[in-house]
Tab-separated table of C-alpha atoms in Angstrom:
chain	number	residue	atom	x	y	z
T	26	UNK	CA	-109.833	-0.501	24.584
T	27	UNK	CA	-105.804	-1.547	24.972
T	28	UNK	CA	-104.188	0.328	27.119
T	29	UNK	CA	-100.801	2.123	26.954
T	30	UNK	CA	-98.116	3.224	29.151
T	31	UNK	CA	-95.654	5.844	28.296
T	32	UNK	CA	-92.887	5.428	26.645
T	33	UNK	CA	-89.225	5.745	28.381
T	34	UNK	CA	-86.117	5.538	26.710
T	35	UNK	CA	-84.090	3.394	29.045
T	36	UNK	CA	-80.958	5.458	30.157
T	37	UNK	CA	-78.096	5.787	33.043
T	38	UNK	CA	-79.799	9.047	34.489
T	39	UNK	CA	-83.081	7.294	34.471
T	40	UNK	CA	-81.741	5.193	36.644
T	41	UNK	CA	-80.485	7.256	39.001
T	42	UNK	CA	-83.946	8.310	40.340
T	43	UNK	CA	-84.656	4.677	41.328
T	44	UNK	CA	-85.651	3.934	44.922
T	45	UNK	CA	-83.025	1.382	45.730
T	46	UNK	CA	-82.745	-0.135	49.087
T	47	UNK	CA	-80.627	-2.833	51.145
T	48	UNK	CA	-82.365	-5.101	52.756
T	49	UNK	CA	-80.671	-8.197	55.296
T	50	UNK	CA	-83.587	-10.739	56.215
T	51	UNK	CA	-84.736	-14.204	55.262
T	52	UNK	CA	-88.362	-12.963	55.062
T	53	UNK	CA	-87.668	-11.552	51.733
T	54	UNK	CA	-89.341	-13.833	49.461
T	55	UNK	CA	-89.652	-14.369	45.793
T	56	UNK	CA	-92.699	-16.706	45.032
T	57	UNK	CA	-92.961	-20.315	43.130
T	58	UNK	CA	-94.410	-19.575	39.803
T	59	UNK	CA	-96.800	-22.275	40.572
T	60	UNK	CA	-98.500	-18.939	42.919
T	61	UNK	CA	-101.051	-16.540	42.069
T	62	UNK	CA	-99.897	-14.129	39.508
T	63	UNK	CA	-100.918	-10.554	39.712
T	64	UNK	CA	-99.551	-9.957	35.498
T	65	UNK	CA	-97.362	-11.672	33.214
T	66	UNK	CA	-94.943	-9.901	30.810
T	67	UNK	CA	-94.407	-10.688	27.313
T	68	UNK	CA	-91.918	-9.546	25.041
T	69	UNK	CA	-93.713	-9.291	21.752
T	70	UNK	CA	-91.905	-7.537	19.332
T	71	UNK	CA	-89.135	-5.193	18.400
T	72	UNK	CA	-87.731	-3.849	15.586
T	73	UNK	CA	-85.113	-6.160	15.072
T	74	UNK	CA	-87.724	-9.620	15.976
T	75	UNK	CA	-90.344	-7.725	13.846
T	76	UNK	CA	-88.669	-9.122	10.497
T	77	UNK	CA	-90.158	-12.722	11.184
T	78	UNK	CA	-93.985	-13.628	11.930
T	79	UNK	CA	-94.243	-15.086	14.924
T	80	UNK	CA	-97.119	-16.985	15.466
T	81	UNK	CA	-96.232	-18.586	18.218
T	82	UNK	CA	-96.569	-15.354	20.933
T	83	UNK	CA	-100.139	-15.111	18.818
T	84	UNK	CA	-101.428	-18.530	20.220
T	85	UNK	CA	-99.955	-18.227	23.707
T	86	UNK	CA	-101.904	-14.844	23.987
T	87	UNK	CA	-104.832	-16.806	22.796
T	88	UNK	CA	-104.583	-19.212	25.200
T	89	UNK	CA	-103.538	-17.280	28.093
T	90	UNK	CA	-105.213	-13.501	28.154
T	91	UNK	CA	-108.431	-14.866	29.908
T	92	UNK	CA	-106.458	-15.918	32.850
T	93	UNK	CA	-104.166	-12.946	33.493
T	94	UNK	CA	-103.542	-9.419	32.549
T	95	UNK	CA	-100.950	-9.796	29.407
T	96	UNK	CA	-98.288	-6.377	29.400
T	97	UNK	CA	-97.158	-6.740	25.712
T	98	UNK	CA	-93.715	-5.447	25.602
T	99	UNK	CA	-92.969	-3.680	22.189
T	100	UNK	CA	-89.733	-1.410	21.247
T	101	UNK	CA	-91.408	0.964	19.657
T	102	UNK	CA	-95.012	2.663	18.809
T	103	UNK	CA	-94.449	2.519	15.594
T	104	UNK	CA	-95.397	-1.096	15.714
T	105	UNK	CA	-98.297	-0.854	17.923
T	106	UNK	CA	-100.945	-0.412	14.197
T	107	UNK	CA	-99.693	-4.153	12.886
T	108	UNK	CA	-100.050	-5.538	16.403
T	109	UNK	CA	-103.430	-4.402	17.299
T	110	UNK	CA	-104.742	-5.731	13.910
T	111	UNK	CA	-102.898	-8.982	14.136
T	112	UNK	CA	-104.551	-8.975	17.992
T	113	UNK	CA	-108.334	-8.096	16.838
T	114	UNK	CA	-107.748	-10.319	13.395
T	115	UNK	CA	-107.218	-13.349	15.853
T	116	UNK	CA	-110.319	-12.303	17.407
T	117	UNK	CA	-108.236	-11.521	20.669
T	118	UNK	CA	-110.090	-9.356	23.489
T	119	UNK	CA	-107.822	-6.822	24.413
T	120	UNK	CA	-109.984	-5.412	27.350
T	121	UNK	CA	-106.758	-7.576	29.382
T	122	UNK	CA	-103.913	-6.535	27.906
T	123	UNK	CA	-101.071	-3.411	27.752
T	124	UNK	CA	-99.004	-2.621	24.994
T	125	UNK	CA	-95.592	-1.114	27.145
T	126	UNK	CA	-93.582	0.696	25.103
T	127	UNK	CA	-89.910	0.151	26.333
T	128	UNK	CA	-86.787	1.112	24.222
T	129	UNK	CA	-84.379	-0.533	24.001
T	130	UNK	CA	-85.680	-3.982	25.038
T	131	UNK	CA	-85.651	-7.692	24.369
T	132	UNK	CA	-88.199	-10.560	23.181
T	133	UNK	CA	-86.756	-12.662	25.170
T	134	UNK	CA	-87.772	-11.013	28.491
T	135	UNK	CA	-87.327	-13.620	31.035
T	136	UNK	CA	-84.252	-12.888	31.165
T	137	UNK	CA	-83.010	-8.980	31.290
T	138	UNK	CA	-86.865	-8.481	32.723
T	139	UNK	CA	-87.576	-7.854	36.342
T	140	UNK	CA	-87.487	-10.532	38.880
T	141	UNK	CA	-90.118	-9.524	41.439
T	142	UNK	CA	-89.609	-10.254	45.144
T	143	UNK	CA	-91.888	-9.781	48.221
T	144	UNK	CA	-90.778	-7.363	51.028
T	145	UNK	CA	-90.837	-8.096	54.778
T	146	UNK	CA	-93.561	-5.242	54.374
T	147	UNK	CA	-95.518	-7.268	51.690
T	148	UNK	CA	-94.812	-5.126	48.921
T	149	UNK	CA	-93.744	-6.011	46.009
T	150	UNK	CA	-90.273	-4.997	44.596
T	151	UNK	CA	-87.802	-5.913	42.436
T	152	UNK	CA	-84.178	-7.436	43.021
T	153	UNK	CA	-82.162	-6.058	40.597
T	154	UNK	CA	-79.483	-7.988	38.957
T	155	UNK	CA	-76.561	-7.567	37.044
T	156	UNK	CA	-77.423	-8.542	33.262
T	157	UNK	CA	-74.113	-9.844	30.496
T	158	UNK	CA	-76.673	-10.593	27.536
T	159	UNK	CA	-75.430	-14.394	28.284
T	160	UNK	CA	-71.317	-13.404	28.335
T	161	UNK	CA	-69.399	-15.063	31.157
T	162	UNK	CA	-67.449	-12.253	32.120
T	163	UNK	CA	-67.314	-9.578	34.924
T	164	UNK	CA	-69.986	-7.021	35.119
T	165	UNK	CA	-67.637	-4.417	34.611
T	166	UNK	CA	-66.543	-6.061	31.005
T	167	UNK	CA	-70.011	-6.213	29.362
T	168	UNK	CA	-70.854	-5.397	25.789
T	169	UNK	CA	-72.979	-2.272	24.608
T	170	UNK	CA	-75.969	-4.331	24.462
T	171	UNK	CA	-75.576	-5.682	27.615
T	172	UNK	CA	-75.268	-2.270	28.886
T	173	UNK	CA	-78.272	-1.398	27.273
T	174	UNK	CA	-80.144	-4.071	28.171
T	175	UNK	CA	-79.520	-4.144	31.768
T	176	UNK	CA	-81.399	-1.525	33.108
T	177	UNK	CA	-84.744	-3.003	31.434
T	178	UNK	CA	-85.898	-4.005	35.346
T	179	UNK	CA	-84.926	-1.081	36.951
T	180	UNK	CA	-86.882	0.954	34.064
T	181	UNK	CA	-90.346	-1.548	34.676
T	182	UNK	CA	-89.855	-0.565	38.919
T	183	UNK	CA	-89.158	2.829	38.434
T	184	UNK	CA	-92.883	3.103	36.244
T	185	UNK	CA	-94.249	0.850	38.762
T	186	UNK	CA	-92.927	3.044	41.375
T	187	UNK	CA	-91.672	0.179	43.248
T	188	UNK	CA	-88.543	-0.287	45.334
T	189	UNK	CA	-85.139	-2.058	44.131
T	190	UNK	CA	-83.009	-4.526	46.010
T	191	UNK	CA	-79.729	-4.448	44.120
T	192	UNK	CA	-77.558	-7.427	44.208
T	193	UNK	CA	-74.218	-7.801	43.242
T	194	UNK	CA	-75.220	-11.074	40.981
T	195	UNK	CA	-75.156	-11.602	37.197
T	196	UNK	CA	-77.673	-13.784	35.842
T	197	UNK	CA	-80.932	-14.196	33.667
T	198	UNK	CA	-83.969	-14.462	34.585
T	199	UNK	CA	-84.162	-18.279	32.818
T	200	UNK	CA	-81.734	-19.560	35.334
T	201	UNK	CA	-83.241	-18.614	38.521
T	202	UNK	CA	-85.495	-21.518	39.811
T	203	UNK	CA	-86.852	-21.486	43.128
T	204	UNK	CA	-89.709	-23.237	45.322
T	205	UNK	CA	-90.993	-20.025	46.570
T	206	UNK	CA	-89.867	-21.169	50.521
T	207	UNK	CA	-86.224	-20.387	50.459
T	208	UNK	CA	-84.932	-22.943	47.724
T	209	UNK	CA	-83.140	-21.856	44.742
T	210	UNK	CA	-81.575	-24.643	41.479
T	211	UNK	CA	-78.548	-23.032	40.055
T	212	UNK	CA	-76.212	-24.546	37.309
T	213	UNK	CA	-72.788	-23.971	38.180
T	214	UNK	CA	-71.977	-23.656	34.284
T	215	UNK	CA	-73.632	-20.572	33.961
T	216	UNK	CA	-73.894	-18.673	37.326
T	217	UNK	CA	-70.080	-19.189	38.237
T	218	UNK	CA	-69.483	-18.713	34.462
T	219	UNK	CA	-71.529	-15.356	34.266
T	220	UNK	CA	-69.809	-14.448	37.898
T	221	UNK	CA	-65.756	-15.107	37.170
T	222	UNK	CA	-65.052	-12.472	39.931
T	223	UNK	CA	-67.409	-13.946	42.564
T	224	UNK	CA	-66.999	-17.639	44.804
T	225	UNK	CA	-69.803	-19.938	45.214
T	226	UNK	CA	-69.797	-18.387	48.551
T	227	UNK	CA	-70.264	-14.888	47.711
T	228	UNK	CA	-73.126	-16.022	45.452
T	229	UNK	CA	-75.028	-17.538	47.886
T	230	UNK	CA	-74.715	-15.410	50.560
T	231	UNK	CA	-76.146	-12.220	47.764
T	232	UNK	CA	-79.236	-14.353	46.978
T	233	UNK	CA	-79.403	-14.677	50.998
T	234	UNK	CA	-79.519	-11.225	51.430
T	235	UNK	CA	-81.386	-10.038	48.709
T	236	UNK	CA	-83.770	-12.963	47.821
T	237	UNK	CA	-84.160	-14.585	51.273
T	238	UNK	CA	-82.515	-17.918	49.757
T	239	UNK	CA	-81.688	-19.940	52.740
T	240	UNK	CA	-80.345	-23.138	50.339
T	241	UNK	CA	-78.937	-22.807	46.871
T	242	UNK	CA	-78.715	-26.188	45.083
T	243	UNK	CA	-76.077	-26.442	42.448
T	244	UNK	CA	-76.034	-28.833	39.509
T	245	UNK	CA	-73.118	-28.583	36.977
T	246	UNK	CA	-74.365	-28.170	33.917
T	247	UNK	CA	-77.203	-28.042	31.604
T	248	UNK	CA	-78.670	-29.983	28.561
T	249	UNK	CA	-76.192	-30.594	25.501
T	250	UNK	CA	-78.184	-28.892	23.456
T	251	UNK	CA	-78.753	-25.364	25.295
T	252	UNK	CA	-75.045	-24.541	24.321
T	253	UNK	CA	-73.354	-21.175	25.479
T	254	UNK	CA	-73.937	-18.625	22.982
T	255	UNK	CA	-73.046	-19.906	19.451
T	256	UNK	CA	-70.922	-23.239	19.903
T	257	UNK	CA	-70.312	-26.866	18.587
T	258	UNK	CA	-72.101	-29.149	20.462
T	259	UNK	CA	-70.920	-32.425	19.468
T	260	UNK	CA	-69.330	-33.405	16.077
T	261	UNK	CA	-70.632	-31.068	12.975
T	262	UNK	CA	-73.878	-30.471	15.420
T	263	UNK	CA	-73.864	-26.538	16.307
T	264	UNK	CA	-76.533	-24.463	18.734
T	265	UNK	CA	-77.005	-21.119	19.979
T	266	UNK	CA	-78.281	-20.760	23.338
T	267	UNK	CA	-77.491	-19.570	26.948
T	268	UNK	CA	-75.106	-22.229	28.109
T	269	UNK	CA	-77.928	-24.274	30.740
T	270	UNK	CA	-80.840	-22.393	31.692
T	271	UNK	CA	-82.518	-24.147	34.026
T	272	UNK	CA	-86.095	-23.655	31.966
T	273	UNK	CA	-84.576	-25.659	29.606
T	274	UNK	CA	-84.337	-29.149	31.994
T	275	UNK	CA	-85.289	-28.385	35.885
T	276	UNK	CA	-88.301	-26.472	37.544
T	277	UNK	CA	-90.472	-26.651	40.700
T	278	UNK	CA	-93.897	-28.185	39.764
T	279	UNK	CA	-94.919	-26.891	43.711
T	280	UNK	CA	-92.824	-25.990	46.552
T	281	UNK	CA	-92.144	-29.860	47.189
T	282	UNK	CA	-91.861	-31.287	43.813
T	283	UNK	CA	-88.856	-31.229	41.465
T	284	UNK	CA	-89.726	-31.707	37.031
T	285	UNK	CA	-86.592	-32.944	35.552
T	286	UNK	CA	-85.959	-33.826	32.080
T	287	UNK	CA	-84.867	-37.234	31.231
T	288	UNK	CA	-83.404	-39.571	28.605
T	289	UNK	CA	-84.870	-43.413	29.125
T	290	UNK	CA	-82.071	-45.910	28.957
T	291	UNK	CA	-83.461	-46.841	25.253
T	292	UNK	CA	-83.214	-43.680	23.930
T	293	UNK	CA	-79.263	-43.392	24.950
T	294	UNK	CA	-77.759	-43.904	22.137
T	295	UNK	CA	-80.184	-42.887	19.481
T	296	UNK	CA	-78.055	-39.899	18.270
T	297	UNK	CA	-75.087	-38.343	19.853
T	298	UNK	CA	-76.942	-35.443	21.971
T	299	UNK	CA	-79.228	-37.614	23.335
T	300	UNK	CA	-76.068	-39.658	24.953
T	301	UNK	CA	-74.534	-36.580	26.191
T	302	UNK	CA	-77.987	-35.797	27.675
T	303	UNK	CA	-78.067	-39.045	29.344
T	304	UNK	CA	-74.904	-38.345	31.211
T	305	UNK	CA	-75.631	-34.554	32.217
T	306	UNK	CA	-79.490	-35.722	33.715
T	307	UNK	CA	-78.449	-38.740	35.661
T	308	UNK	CA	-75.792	-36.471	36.834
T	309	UNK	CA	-77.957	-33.859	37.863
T	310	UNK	CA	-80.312	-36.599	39.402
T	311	UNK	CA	-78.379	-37.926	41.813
T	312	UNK	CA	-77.559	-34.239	43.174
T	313	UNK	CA	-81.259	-33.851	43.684
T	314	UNK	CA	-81.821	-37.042	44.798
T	315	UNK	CA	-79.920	-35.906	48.117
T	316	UNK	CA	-81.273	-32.306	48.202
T	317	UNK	CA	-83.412	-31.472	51.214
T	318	UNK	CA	-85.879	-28.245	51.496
T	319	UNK	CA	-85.209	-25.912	54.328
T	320	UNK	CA	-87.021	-28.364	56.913
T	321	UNK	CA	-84.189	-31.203	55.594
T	322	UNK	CA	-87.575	-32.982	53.775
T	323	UNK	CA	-86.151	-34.445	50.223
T	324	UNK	CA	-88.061	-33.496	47.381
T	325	UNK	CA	-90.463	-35.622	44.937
T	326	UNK	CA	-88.581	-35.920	41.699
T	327	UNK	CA	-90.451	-36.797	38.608
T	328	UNK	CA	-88.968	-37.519	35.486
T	329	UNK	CA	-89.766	-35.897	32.230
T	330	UNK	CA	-88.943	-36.817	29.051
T	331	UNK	CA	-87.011	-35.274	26.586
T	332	UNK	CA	-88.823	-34.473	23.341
T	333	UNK	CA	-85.431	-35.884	21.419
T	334	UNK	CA	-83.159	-33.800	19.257
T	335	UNK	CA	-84.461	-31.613	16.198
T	336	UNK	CA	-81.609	-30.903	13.919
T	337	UNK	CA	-81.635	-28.841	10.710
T	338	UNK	CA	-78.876	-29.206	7.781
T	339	UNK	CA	-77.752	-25.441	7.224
T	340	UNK	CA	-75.145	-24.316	4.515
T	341	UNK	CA	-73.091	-21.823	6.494
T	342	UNK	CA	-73.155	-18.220	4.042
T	343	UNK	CA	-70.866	-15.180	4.527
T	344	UNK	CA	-73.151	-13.455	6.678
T	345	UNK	CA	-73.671	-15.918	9.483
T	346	UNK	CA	-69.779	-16.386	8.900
T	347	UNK	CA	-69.580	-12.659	9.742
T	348	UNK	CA	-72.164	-12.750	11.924
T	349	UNK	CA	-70.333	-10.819	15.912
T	350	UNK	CA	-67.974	-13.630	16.848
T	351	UNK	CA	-69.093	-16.536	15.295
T	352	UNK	CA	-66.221	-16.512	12.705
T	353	UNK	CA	-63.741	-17.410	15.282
T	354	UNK	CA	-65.636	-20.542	16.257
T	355	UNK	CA	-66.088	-21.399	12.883
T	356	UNK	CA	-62.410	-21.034	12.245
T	357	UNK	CA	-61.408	-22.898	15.101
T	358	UNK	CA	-62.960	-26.042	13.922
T	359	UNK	CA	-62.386	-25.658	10.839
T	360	UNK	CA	-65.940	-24.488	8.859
T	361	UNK	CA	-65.683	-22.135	5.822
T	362	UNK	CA	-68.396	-20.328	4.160
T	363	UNK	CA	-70.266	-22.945	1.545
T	364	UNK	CA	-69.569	-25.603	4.278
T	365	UNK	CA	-72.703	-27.748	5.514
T	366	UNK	CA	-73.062	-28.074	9.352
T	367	UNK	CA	-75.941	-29.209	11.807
T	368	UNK	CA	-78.272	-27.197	13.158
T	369	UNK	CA	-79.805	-28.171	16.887
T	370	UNK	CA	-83.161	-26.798	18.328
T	371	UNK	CA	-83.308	-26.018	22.042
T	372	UNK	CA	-86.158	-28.576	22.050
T	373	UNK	CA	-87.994	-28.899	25.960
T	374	UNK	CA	-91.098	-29.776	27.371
T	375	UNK	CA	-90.031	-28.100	30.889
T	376	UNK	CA	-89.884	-24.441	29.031
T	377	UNK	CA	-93.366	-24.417	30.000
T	378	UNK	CA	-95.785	-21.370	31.157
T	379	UNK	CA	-97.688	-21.503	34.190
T	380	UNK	CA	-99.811	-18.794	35.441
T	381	UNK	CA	-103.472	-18.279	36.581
T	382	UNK	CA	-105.200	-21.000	35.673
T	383	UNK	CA	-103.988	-22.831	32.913
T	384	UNK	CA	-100.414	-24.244	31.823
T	385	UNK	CA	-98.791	-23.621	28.267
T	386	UNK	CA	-96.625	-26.912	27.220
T	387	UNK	CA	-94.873	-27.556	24.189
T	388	UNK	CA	-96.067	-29.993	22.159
T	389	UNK	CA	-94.280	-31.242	19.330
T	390	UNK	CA	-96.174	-33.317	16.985
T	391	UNK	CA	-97.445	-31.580	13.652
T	392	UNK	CA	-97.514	-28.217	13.857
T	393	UNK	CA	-101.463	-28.227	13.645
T	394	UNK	CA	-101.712	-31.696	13.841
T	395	UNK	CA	-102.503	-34.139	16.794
T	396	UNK	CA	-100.141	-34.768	19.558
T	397	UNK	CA	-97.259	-37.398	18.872
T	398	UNK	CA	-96.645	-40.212	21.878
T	399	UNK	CA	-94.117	-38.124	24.291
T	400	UNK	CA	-96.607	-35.153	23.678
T	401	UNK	CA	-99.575	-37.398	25.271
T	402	UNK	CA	-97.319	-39.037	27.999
T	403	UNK	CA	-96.238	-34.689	29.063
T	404	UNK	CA	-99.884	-33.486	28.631
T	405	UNK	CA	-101.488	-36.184	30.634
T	406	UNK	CA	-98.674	-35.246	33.985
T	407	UNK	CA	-99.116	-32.070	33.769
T	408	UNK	CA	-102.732	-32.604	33.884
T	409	UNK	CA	-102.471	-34.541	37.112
T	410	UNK	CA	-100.243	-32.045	38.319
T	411	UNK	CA	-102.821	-29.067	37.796
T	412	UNK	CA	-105.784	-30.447	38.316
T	413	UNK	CA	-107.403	-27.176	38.667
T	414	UNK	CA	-105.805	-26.038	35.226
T	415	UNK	CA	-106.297	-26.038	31.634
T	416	UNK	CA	-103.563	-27.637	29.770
T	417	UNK	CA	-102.929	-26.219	26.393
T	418	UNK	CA	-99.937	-27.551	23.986
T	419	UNK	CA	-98.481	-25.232	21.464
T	420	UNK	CA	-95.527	-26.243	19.086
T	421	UNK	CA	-92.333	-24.078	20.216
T	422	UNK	CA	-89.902	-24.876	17.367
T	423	UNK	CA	-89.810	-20.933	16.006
T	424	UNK	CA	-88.740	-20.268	19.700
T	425	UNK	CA	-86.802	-23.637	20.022
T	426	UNK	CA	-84.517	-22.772	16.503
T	427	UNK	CA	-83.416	-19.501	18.399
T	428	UNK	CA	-82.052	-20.874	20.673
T	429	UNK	CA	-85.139	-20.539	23.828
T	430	UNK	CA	-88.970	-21.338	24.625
T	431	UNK	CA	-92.333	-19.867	25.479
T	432	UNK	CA	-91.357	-19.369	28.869
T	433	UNK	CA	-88.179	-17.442	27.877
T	434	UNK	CA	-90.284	-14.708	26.178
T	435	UNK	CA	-92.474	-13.887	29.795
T	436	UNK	CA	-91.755	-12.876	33.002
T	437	UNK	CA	-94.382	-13.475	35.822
T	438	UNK	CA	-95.218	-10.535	38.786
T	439	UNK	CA	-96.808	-12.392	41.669
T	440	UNK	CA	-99.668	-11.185	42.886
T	441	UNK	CA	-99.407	-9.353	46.736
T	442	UNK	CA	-101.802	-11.387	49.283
């Protein structure tokens, strides 16, 4: 029988009663994601999400429910009678999993969803962040769904009845990537860009204090095509994305070993993005290439590579013209409603899923088809990587065309030794 927990409506006086706490030691940790996991988080479905099927969260709860326990995240109970029938229709066992009704909330949790840390004390809590929905601006300037969306993690620790660390920070949960000993990737485009108000310094001495980050490595940008919001990429090629998350080209495979998405030399100049890429990852290389861990030990970098660009022609109507603030963009260079543009996927085989287990990849040959050449080169390393693992490849593109990945809609809670 599912479970259920109750349903809060996510307000400023509900956050008030949180249990938040300073804390000022390096022995706060937050763990690799390559660790045990105690639960993972998904954000299934809201009201607004709920007006296309997705299959994809279907397949990835498939894969993934006999390995952990699954919290379903879901705005509203109102949905919960289509879910449970989609869940037994798939033949799903959902002895493992929660339906948690949280409003408002997000699909894409990873991001406004809490980042869990481990207490001198070895409890679990979670370091609370400052959340823009993806604007670069300070804190104080935020939008109203930003200011409704960023008490989602203080909402999850306040039912968990765990402690909060707050930290002075804005950032998302898909650009915080760490080795789980002290070592955190962060891309200056978005970090700095999210935090106008705050130095490099500043930065890195909050995720000292609050995350137990004793090194911060900082690369300067992302891929080309994870763009900032809604923005031209490169010619009549447009995106909407968050701007350079690093699930999108950099994680820790283990404490001591560094995935990074690459463009081969061949592949350079096989369409505009990919040459951009090139630049941006040999760029990014070279930084990494000289990083040390905290014992000054460089780091094993293995190269990835990029699926390749997936772009869409799109005939640009009035209401994507109206659509928040895209029609300044569009007027400032130059495209009218009845124009044709480009449309870019955030394609990636590093927004990947690890947890208990077994490792969800994208894989991007036919949809239900067999694996295309890239696909077989990424599932074979991952398999050497996690040995102990099953590897499963699921095709991301109704994530991808959004704008994210698989591992954009979960967040992970480590599990207390």
């Amino acid at each position: 029988m599912t479970k259920f927990l109750l349903s809060l409506t996510i307000s400023v006086c509900l956050f008030s009663c949180n249990r938040s706490v300073e804390q000022n030691s390096k022995t706060i940790r937050i763990p690799g994601e390559f660790e045990p996991q105690e639960a993972l988080w998904l954000g299934f479905e809201t009201v607004q999400s709920s007006r296309r099927k997705d299959t994809v969260s279907i397949k990835m709860i498939q894969a993934i429910h006999p390995f952990v326990k699954l919290n379903l995240i879901i705005e509203h109970d109102s949905l919960a009678p289509n879910i449970m029938r989609e869940l037994y229709g798939e033949g799903i066992d959902t002895s493992n999993i929660t339906l948690v009704y949280q409003s408002p909330t997000d699909v894409w949790y990873r991001d406004p969803g809490p980042i869990y840390c481990i207490t001198p004390e070895n409890k679990l809590a979670v370091v609370d962040f400052k959340y823009t929905n993806y604007r670069n601006v300070p804190p104080d300037s935020i939008g109203e769904k930003a200011i409704a969306h960023e008490g989602i993690d203080r909402d999850i620790a306040k039912r968990m009845n765990l402690d909060t660390i707050n930290s002075i920070v804005a950032i998302e949960g898909g650009a915080f990537e760490t080795n789980g000993k002290g070592v955190l990737v962060q891309v200056e485009a978005v970090t700095l860009g999210r935090n106008p108000h705050l130095s490099k310094e500043q930065i890195e001495k909050d995720f000292a204090r609050c995350c137990g980050m004793e090194k911060v490595i900082w690369l300067p940008r992302g891929v080309a095509d994870d763009p900032h919001n809604f923005d031209r990429i490169i010619d009549n090629i447009f995106g909407f994305a968050t701007g350079g998350h690093t699930d999108e080209f950099v994680r820790f495979a283990n404490d001591s070993t560094i995935l990074l998405s690459w463009v081969a030399k061949e592949e350079r100049y096989n369409n505009p993005i990919n040459e951009m890429n090139y630049e941006i990852l040999n760029t990014n290389y070279n930084i990494l290439a000289n990083a040390t861990n905290t014992d000054g030990k460089k780091f094993n970098i293995i190269k990835v590579p990029h699926p390749g660009s997936k772009l869409k022609t799109v005939v640009v109507d009035q209401e994507w013209y109206d659509r928040d603030n895209w029609k300044e963009k569009f007027d400032k260079f130059n495209v009218k409603p009845k124009d044709t543009i480009l449309w870019s996927y955030a394609k990636s085989y590093l927004n990947y899923l690890l947890t208990n287990g077994i490792v969800v990849i994208p894989q991007y040959g036919d949809i239900n088809g067999p694996m295309n050449p890239k696909d077989r080169v990424v599932h074979e390393l991952f398999a050497k990587l996690y040995p102990d693992r099953k590897v499963v490849g699921i095709n991301p593109l109704f994530f991808n065309d959004g704008g994210g990945g698989m591992h954009c809609r979960f967040q992970t809670q480590p599990k207390i030794k």
